[in-house]
Short mmCIF file of C-alpha atoms in Angstrom, two decimals:
data_model
loop_
_atom_site.label_atom_id
_atom_site.label_comp_id
_atom_site.label_asym_id
_atom_site.label_seq_id
_atom_site.Cartn_x
_atom_site.Cartn_y
_atom_site.Cartn_z
CA MET A 11 80.25 149.57 152.81
CA ASN A 12 82.80 147.28 154.49
CA LEU A 13 81.83 144.36 156.72
CA PHE A 14 82.44 145.99 160.10
CA ASP A 15 80.64 149.22 159.17
CA PHE A 16 77.83 147.19 157.61
CA SER A 17 77.38 145.10 160.78
CA LEU A 18 77.08 148.29 162.87
CA GLN A 19 74.63 149.87 160.44
CA VAL A 20 72.30 146.85 160.23
CA SER A 21 72.36 146.57 164.04
CA GLY A 22 70.96 150.10 164.26
CA PHE A 23 74.21 151.96 165.01
CA PRO A 24 74.38 154.85 162.49
CA ILE A 25 78.11 154.75 161.74
CA LYS A 26 77.78 156.84 158.54
CA GLU A 27 76.05 159.67 160.37
CA ALA A 28 78.47 159.43 163.31
CA SER A 29 81.46 159.66 160.98
CA ARG A 30 80.00 162.77 159.33
CA VAL A 31 79.32 164.42 162.69
CA LEU A 32 82.83 163.62 163.91
CA LYS A 33 84.39 165.17 160.82
CA THR A 34 82.29 168.32 161.28
CA ILE A 35 83.47 168.62 164.90
CA GLN A 36 87.12 168.14 163.97
CA ASN A 37 86.95 170.75 161.21
CA LYS A 38 86.02 173.54 163.65
CA ASP A 39 88.71 176.10 164.47
CA GLU A 40 89.63 176.61 168.13
CA SER A 41 87.21 179.47 168.70
CA ALA A 42 84.28 177.63 167.11
CA PHE A 43 85.26 174.49 169.00
CA GLU A 44 85.08 176.29 172.34
CA THR A 45 81.55 177.44 171.50
CA TYR A 46 80.66 173.89 170.42
CA LEU A 47 81.93 172.44 173.71
CA GLU A 48 80.02 174.93 175.88
CA THR A 49 76.85 174.27 173.91
CA LYS A 50 77.16 170.47 174.12
CA ILE A 51 77.84 170.58 177.88
CA ASN A 52 74.74 172.72 178.47
CA ASP A 53 72.67 170.57 176.11
CA ILE A 54 73.49 167.22 177.75
CA VAL A 55 72.92 168.51 181.30
CA THR A 56 69.62 170.14 180.30
CA TYR A 57 68.55 166.99 178.47
CA HIS A 58 69.03 164.73 181.49
CA LEU A 59 67.53 167.21 183.95
CA THR A 60 64.46 167.26 181.71
CA ASN A 61 64.25 163.63 180.58
CA ASN A 62 65.89 161.47 183.22
CA SER A 63 64.11 161.03 186.57
CA PHE A 64 67.20 159.44 188.16
CA TYR A 65 69.34 162.44 187.25
CA LYS A 66 66.66 164.96 188.29
CA SER A 67 66.69 163.39 191.74
CA PHE A 68 70.48 163.03 191.86
CA ALA A 69 71.19 166.62 190.72
CA LYS A 70 68.23 168.36 192.32
CA ASN A 71 70.24 171.52 193.05
CA ALA A 72 71.91 171.68 189.66
CA ASN A 73 71.92 174.94 187.71
CA VAL A 74 73.00 174.66 184.10
CA LEU A 75 74.50 178.17 184.27
CA ASP A 76 76.63 177.29 187.33
CA TRP A 77 78.98 174.38 186.57
CA LYS A 78 80.05 174.09 190.23
CA SER A 79 76.46 173.23 191.13
CA ILE A 80 76.59 170.12 188.95
CA PRO A 81 77.33 167.23 191.35
CA ILE A 82 80.13 164.72 190.91
CA MET A 83 78.89 161.27 189.99
CA THR A 84 80.67 158.01 190.96
CA LYS A 85 80.29 154.38 190.00
CA LYS A 86 78.47 153.68 193.27
CA ASP A 87 75.84 156.27 192.38
CA LEU A 88 75.08 154.22 189.26
CA GLN A 89 74.83 150.83 190.95
CA LYS A 90 71.08 150.54 190.75
CA PRO A 91 68.84 148.77 188.20
CA LEU A 92 69.47 150.03 184.68
CA LYS A 93 65.75 150.64 184.08
CA GLU A 94 65.81 153.23 186.87
CA ARG A 95 68.62 155.14 185.12
CA LEU A 96 67.30 155.25 181.55
CA SER A 97 65.99 158.48 180.07
CA ASN A 98 62.48 158.92 178.68
CA GLY A 99 62.06 157.09 175.38
CA PHE A 100 64.81 154.57 176.05
CA ASN A 101 64.45 150.94 177.10
CA VAL A 102 66.66 147.85 177.20
CA LYS A 103 65.67 146.99 173.62
CA ASN A 104 66.67 150.25 171.90
CA VAL A 105 70.04 150.96 173.56
CA TYR A 106 73.53 149.45 173.60
CA ILE A 107 74.04 147.63 176.92
CA ASN A 108 77.30 146.44 178.42
CA LYS A 109 78.96 146.21 181.81
CA THR A 110 82.22 147.50 183.25
CA SER A 111 85.00 145.04 184.04
CA GLY A 112 84.85 145.67 187.77
CA SER A 113 88.60 146.31 187.98
CA SER A 114 87.84 149.31 190.20
CA GLY A 115 85.83 147.16 192.60
CA ASP A 116 82.54 148.84 191.58
CA PRO A 117 81.18 147.05 188.49
CA PHE A 118 77.84 148.04 186.98
CA ILE A 119 75.72 147.68 183.85
CA PHE A 120 75.44 150.75 181.63
CA ALA A 121 73.64 151.89 178.51
CA LYS A 122 74.47 154.10 175.53
CA ASP A 123 72.08 155.35 172.91
CA LYS A 124 72.85 153.98 169.48
CA PHE A 125 74.23 157.18 167.99
CA CYS A 126 76.56 157.62 170.98
CA HIS A 127 77.90 154.08 170.52
CA ALA A 128 78.34 154.65 166.78
CA LEU A 129 80.29 157.83 167.54
CA THR A 130 82.63 155.80 169.77
CA TRP A 131 83.46 153.56 166.82
CA ALA A 132 83.80 156.51 164.46
CA LEU A 133 86.36 157.99 166.85
CA ILE A 134 88.28 154.70 167.15
CA LYS A 135 88.38 154.43 163.36
CA ASN A 136 89.70 157.99 163.18
CA ARG A 137 92.46 157.39 165.74
CA PHE A 138 93.54 154.13 164.13
CA SER A 139 93.77 155.91 160.78
CA TRP A 140 96.60 158.01 162.26
CA TYR A 141 98.70 154.84 161.85
CA ASN A 142 97.28 153.77 158.47
CA LEU A 143 95.01 151.17 160.04
CA ASP A 144 91.52 150.45 158.71
CA ILE A 145 89.24 148.54 161.11
CA ASN A 146 87.39 147.10 158.11
CA LYS A 147 90.51 145.78 156.40
CA SER A 148 93.51 145.65 158.74
CA LYS A 149 93.99 142.26 160.40
CA GLN A 150 94.22 142.52 164.19
CA ALA A 151 96.11 140.25 166.60
CA ARG A 152 93.94 140.64 169.70
CA PHE A 153 95.33 139.90 173.18
CA TYR A 154 92.16 139.96 175.28
CA GLY A 155 90.15 137.75 177.59
CA ILE A 156 87.12 135.86 176.35
CA PRO A 157 84.01 134.56 178.18
CA LEU A 158 84.33 130.87 178.93
CA ASP A 159 80.59 130.12 178.82
CA LYS A 160 79.46 128.74 175.46
CA LYS A 161 77.11 131.61 174.52
CA GLY A 162 79.57 134.36 175.48
CA TYR A 163 82.46 132.54 173.81
CA PHE A 164 80.76 132.15 170.44
CA LYS A 165 79.38 135.71 170.58
CA GLU A 166 82.93 137.08 170.91
CA GLN A 167 84.19 134.74 168.19
CA PHE A 168 81.49 136.05 165.85
CA LYS A 169 82.41 139.67 166.68
CA ASP A 170 86.06 138.82 166.01
CA LYS A 171 85.11 137.49 162.59
CA LEU A 172 83.18 140.65 161.71
CA SER A 173 86.03 142.83 163.00
CA ASN A 174 88.76 140.99 161.08
CA ARG A 175 90.68 139.98 164.19
CA PHE A 176 92.18 136.82 165.68
CA ARG A 177 92.03 136.45 169.47
CA PHE A 178 94.99 135.19 171.50
CA SER A 179 93.93 134.06 174.98
CA VAL A 180 95.51 136.02 177.83
CA PHE A 181 94.66 133.23 180.27
CA ASP A 182 97.56 131.09 179.04
CA LEU A 183 100.90 132.90 178.94
CA SER A 184 103.11 129.83 178.94
CA ASP A 185 106.01 129.41 176.54
CA ALA A 186 104.07 126.59 174.85
CA ALA A 187 101.18 128.99 174.19
CA PHE A 188 103.54 131.70 172.92
CA GLU A 189 105.10 129.16 170.54
CA ARG A 190 101.63 128.62 169.03
CA TYR A 191 101.07 132.38 168.87
CA LEU A 192 104.35 132.82 167.05
CA LYS A 193 103.32 130.25 164.45
CA LYS A 194 100.05 132.16 163.90
CA PHE A 195 102.02 135.38 163.32
CA GLU A 196 104.21 133.55 160.84
CA ASP A 197 101.19 132.35 158.87
CA THR A 198 98.98 135.48 159.09
CA SER A 199 99.37 138.99 157.68
CA PHE A 200 98.59 140.85 160.89
CA GLU A 201 98.82 144.64 160.60
CA TYR A 202 98.53 145.45 164.29
CA ILE A 203 98.48 144.04 167.80
CA ASN A 204 95.82 145.28 170.22
CA GLY A 205 95.16 144.28 173.81
CA TYR A 206 96.10 144.22 177.47
CA THR A 207 99.49 145.69 178.27
CA SER A 208 100.72 143.02 180.70
CA SER A 209 99.92 140.10 178.38
CA ILE A 210 101.55 141.72 175.36
CA ALA A 211 104.61 142.55 177.49
CA GLN A 212 104.88 138.85 178.38
CA PHE A 213 104.86 137.97 174.69
CA ALA A 214 107.68 140.50 174.14
CA LYS A 215 109.71 138.89 176.95
CA TYR A 216 109.24 135.51 175.30
CA LEU A 217 110.55 136.92 172.01
CA LYS A 218 113.54 138.34 173.89
CA ARG A 219 114.35 134.92 175.37
CA ARG A 220 114.16 133.47 171.87
CA ASN A 221 116.17 136.37 170.42
CA LEU A 222 113.42 137.05 167.86
CA ILE A 223 112.03 140.22 166.26
CA LEU A 224 108.34 139.84 165.47
CA LYS A 225 108.34 142.07 162.36
CA GLU A 226 110.94 139.79 160.78
CA ILE A 227 108.49 136.91 161.26
CA CYS A 228 105.38 138.95 160.37
CA PRO A 229 106.54 141.69 157.91
CA SER A 230 103.01 143.13 157.53
CA LEU A 231 102.98 144.28 161.18
CA LYS A 232 102.72 148.10 161.52
CA VAL A 233 101.98 148.96 165.13
CA CYS A 234 101.07 147.68 168.59
CA ILE A 235 98.25 149.35 170.57
CA VAL A 236 98.07 148.62 174.29
CA THR A 237 95.17 149.41 176.60
CA SER A 238 93.44 148.78 179.96
CA GLU A 239 96.60 148.53 182.10
CA MET A 240 99.52 150.81 182.94
CA LEU A 241 102.28 151.01 180.32
CA PHE A 242 105.69 151.47 181.93
CA ASP A 243 108.57 153.01 179.98
CA ASN A 244 110.82 149.95 180.18
CA ASP A 245 108.01 147.67 178.98
CA LYS A 246 107.33 150.01 176.07
CA SER A 247 111.02 150.00 175.09
CA LEU A 248 111.15 146.22 175.29
CA MET A 249 108.01 145.78 173.17
CA GLU A 250 109.12 148.27 170.53
CA PHE A 251 112.45 146.50 170.17
CA GLN A 252 111.10 142.93 170.12
CA PHE A 253 108.12 143.72 167.88
CA GLY A 254 110.05 146.07 165.59
CA VAL A 255 107.10 148.51 165.43
CA PRO A 256 105.88 151.54 167.45
CA VAL A 257 103.88 150.86 170.62
CA ILE A 258 100.88 153.18 171.02
CA ASN A 259 99.21 153.86 174.36
CA GLU A 260 95.40 153.91 174.55
CA TYR A 261 93.25 154.93 177.54
CA GLY A 262 89.54 154.28 177.57
CA ALA A 263 86.54 153.19 179.60
CA SER A 264 83.82 150.94 178.27
CA GLU A 265 81.06 153.02 179.85
CA LEU A 266 82.36 156.23 178.28
CA ASP A 267 84.48 156.16 175.19
CA LEU A 268 88.06 156.27 174.01
CA ILE A 269 89.48 158.80 176.49
CA ALA A 270 93.01 159.37 175.18
CA PHE A 271 95.12 157.97 172.34
CA GLU A 272 98.79 158.53 171.63
CA ASN A 273 99.13 160.63 168.49
CA PRO A 274 101.99 160.40 165.95
CA LYS A 275 103.83 163.19 167.81
CA GLY A 276 103.98 161.00 170.91
CA ASP A 277 101.37 163.02 172.86
CA TRP A 278 98.49 161.30 174.65
CA GLN A 279 95.71 163.25 172.93
CA VAL A 280 92.45 163.44 174.90
CA ASN A 281 89.15 162.85 173.13
CA SER A 282 87.59 166.31 173.20
CA GLU A 283 85.13 165.54 170.42
CA SER A 284 82.69 163.49 172.51
CA LEU A 285 83.98 163.96 176.08
CA PHE A 286 84.70 166.84 178.44
CA VAL A 287 87.59 165.91 180.75
CA GLU A 288 88.32 167.75 184.02
CA ILE A 289 91.07 167.32 186.62
CA LEU A 290 89.72 168.02 190.12
CA ASP A 291 91.17 168.14 193.63
CA ASN A 292 89.62 166.32 196.61
CA GLN A 293 87.23 169.23 197.21
CA ASP A 294 85.95 169.01 193.61
CA ASN A 295 87.74 172.18 192.54
CA PRO A 296 89.24 172.29 189.03
CA LEU A 297 93.02 172.15 188.94
CA PRO A 298 95.23 174.03 186.48
CA ASN A 299 97.01 172.10 183.76
CA GLY A 300 100.16 170.50 185.12
CA LYS A 301 98.59 169.61 188.49
CA GLU A 302 97.67 166.04 189.45
CA GLY A 303 94.10 165.23 190.43
CA ARG A 304 91.02 163.08 189.91
CA ILE A 305 89.90 162.51 186.33
CA VAL A 306 86.23 163.52 185.98
CA ILE A 307 84.47 163.11 182.64
CA THR A 308 81.23 164.24 181.02
CA SER A 309 79.89 162.25 178.08
CA LEU A 310 78.55 164.85 175.66
CA TYR A 311 76.38 162.53 173.55
CA ASN A 312 74.95 159.76 175.71
CA LYS A 313 71.23 160.46 176.06
CA ALA A 314 70.32 156.95 177.23
CA GLN A 315 71.73 157.55 180.72
CA PRO A 316 73.80 160.33 182.28
CA PHE A 317 77.56 160.33 182.69
CA ILE A 318 77.90 163.93 183.83
CA ARG A 319 80.93 164.96 185.90
CA TYR A 320 81.59 161.24 186.31
CA ASP A 321 84.57 160.40 188.56
CA ILE A 322 86.10 157.50 186.71
CA GLY A 323 88.35 156.61 189.64
CA ASP A 324 91.66 157.48 187.97
CA ILE A 325 94.32 160.05 188.83
CA GLY A 326 96.08 162.04 186.13
CA VAL A 327 97.62 165.26 184.86
CA LEU A 328 96.73 167.38 181.84
CA SER A 329 99.74 168.93 180.12
CA LYS A 330 100.35 172.68 180.25
CA LYS A 331 100.48 172.65 176.46
CA SER A 332 96.82 171.54 176.30
CA ASN A 333 94.17 173.71 174.71
CA VAL A 334 90.39 173.37 174.56
CA LYS A 335 90.39 171.53 171.25
CA THR A 336 93.47 169.40 171.88
CA PRO A 337 93.91 168.49 175.54
CA ILE A 338 96.98 166.37 176.24
CA LEU A 339 97.08 163.79 179.04
CA GLU A 340 100.59 164.14 180.40
CA GLN A 341 100.36 161.41 182.99
CA LEU A 342 98.02 158.70 184.23
CA THR A 343 99.26 157.74 187.68
CA GLY A 344 96.78 155.04 188.66
CA ARG A 345 93.44 154.56 190.31
CA THR A 346 92.19 156.40 193.37
CA ASN A 347 91.70 153.03 195.09
CA ASP A 348 95.30 151.98 194.36
CA ILE A 349 96.51 153.67 197.51
CA ALA A 350 98.67 152.10 200.22
CA VAL A 351 98.04 153.35 203.75
CA LEU A 352 101.02 152.74 206.07
CA PRO A 353 101.28 152.32 209.88
CA SER A 354 102.48 155.91 210.29
CA GLY A 355 99.42 157.21 208.45
CA LYS A 356 101.45 158.00 205.35
CA LYS A 357 99.76 157.28 202.02
CA ALA A 358 101.47 156.21 198.82
CA ALA A 359 100.26 155.37 195.33
CA GLY A 360 100.48 151.61 194.98
CA LEU A 361 101.94 151.86 191.51
CA THR A 362 104.82 153.96 192.84
CA PHE A 363 106.41 151.13 194.76
CA TYR A 364 105.24 148.59 192.20
CA TYR A 365 107.45 150.51 189.78
CA ILE A 366 110.34 150.60 192.29
CA THR A 367 110.11 146.83 192.73
CA LYS A 368 109.74 146.27 188.99
CA SER A 369 113.04 148.01 188.25
CA ILE A 370 114.82 145.51 190.51
CA ILE A 371 112.85 142.31 190.11
CA GLU A 372 112.91 142.12 186.32
CA ASP A 373 116.45 143.25 185.55
CA ASP A 374 117.77 139.75 184.83
CA GLY A 375 114.79 138.44 182.89
CA LEU A 376 114.11 135.58 185.31
CA VAL A 377 110.83 136.99 186.64
CA LYS A 378 107.99 136.82 184.12
CA GLU A 379 105.48 138.99 185.99
CA PHE A 380 104.44 139.97 189.50
CA VAL A 381 101.83 141.79 191.58
CA ILE A 382 101.88 143.42 195.01
CA GLU A 383 99.13 142.98 197.60
CA GLN A 384 98.70 144.83 200.89
CA VAL A 385 97.12 142.49 203.43
CA LYS A 386 97.77 144.48 206.64
CA LEU A 387 98.87 148.03 207.42
CA ASP A 388 102.48 146.85 207.71
CA THR A 389 102.39 143.73 205.51
CA PHE A 390 102.80 143.40 201.74
CA ILE A 391 103.05 140.29 199.61
CA VAL A 392 105.00 140.23 196.35
CA LYS A 393 103.52 137.40 194.25
CA TYR A 394 105.66 136.51 191.27
CA VAL A 395 106.06 134.01 188.45
CA SER A 396 109.65 133.14 187.61
CA TYR A 397 111.95 130.45 186.30
CA VAL A 398 113.85 130.28 189.58
CA GLU A 399 113.24 131.34 193.17
CA LEU A 400 114.28 134.92 193.96
CA SER A 401 117.58 134.98 195.79
CA GLU A 402 117.73 136.28 199.37
CA GLU A 403 120.05 139.02 198.14
CA LYS A 404 117.46 140.26 195.64
CA LYS A 405 114.66 140.03 198.19
CA ASN A 406 116.69 142.14 200.62
CA ILE A 407 117.38 144.76 197.93
CA ILE A 408 113.63 145.00 197.22
CA ILE A 409 112.81 145.31 200.92
CA THR A 410 115.44 148.02 201.38
CA GLU A 411 114.14 150.03 198.41
CA MET A 412 110.50 149.71 199.45
CA GLU A 413 111.34 150.90 202.96
CA LYS A 414 113.38 153.73 201.49
CA TYR A 415 110.42 155.04 199.49
CA LEU A 416 107.72 154.12 202.03
CA GLU A 417 108.88 153.71 205.64
CA LYS A 418 110.85 151.33 207.82
CA GLY A 419 109.40 148.42 209.76
CA LEU A 420 107.34 146.96 206.93
CA GLN A 421 106.87 143.21 206.51
CA ILE A 422 107.54 142.24 202.89
CA ASN A 423 106.76 138.62 202.02
CA PHE A 424 107.47 136.86 198.74
CA GLU A 425 105.39 134.11 197.18
CA ARG A 426 106.41 132.34 194.00
CA GLN A 427 103.37 131.31 191.93
CA GLU A 428 102.78 129.01 188.97
CA LYS A 429 100.65 131.77 187.42
CA LEU A 430 98.95 134.96 188.56
CA ILE A 431 95.18 135.26 188.92
CA ARG A 432 93.62 137.59 186.40
CA SER A 433 90.15 139.10 186.41
CA LYS A 434 87.37 137.47 184.37
CA SER A 435 88.15 139.90 181.57
CA GLY A 436 91.83 138.89 181.60
CA LYS A 437 93.25 142.07 183.12
CA LEU A 438 96.06 141.97 185.66
CA LYS A 439 95.87 144.38 188.62
CA GLN A 440 99.41 145.36 189.58
CA PHE A 441 98.59 146.54 193.11
CA THR A 442 95.70 145.61 195.38
CA SER A 443 94.97 146.73 198.92
CA TYR A 444 92.78 144.46 201.00
CA LEU A 445 92.43 146.96 203.84
CA ASN A 446 88.95 148.14 204.71
CA LEU A 447 90.03 151.76 204.71
CA ASN A 448 89.02 154.87 202.81
CA PRO A 449 92.30 156.64 202.03
#
């Protein structure tokens, strides 16, 4: 057994068994898969109604035979002591425990039983194999945050060693840092890059300024996998050109699993093996494929605590070409809390006008990165990092375009920053509303 698999196995995570189960699931034909899915949904709901006092109380009117009677669960519903949410037979010593990043504004600690966590890794290994990557052997260039306290720092360093990866800090995106990163790529046979979209995009912009192609410097490089933040088309094109390898889009949630992963055909294939993904409207009704709505997910294997009809807080669209075994995520349009509410009462997805501004603000390569904040109903701040101050002409173009897509009379302010503030995990939130409203 290889080092990474061995470390999981000795820690009590049955990766061998999980890999066998995953293969069995994937080998089912579409008809058998549909039966499998219905059975697993009924099993996990019945299990928690029987074995989890928190869920029995939360879903007191639930009827396993009537899916509409199963209540929608949110992060706020889970913000209570973990011990109160654990199923019979589970405790803090025999489960995998972690916490969400809090990027949604509602962080919480969660638990997975050990088989469920092993299945997550079996699935990741399977998806990476689509691109001839082996977690046990392929060297990873990891663009992630890292805890700054001594214990957390060395714990992550140890995990990096076991996982055959080298971590590049996303808290320093200066040219001096990128110069050091480039030297590491020159000296190391990395097979893939993995990490936060915005940080990796900044590295690509640095390579563009230097007129460098990363694969020419690191010939072993095969692919780049981005996660945790929105991937815009122009950023993907830039990264693919400057890295000289395909850029693959990943969508996941630490409390659940890998949710979707771009397959070799270019489709964002949803994980149907261990999750059941629904798209719902604001009245909790299921929407047909092709319609945009809230992403609601049921974890089919987590017995430690329930994630049943769990509203993850994201908005998306399933493709019309989806089927039960192979759902395709056509679009991920942002978070439900990334909504701008305007003086007229109009609502707009924050990422919509972030994208509008992005197409203007970055066209000359002078702006490294930026975020938009709504501080009042009529007031937005564009905070940006750049080599020179934005010209008045460019500011006026941005204001005109934002008013065109939103409404007139808005106050758009610009603030040039030395660097942008990232979350503790290292993620960058492109749009934030500070209004105490419930859009």
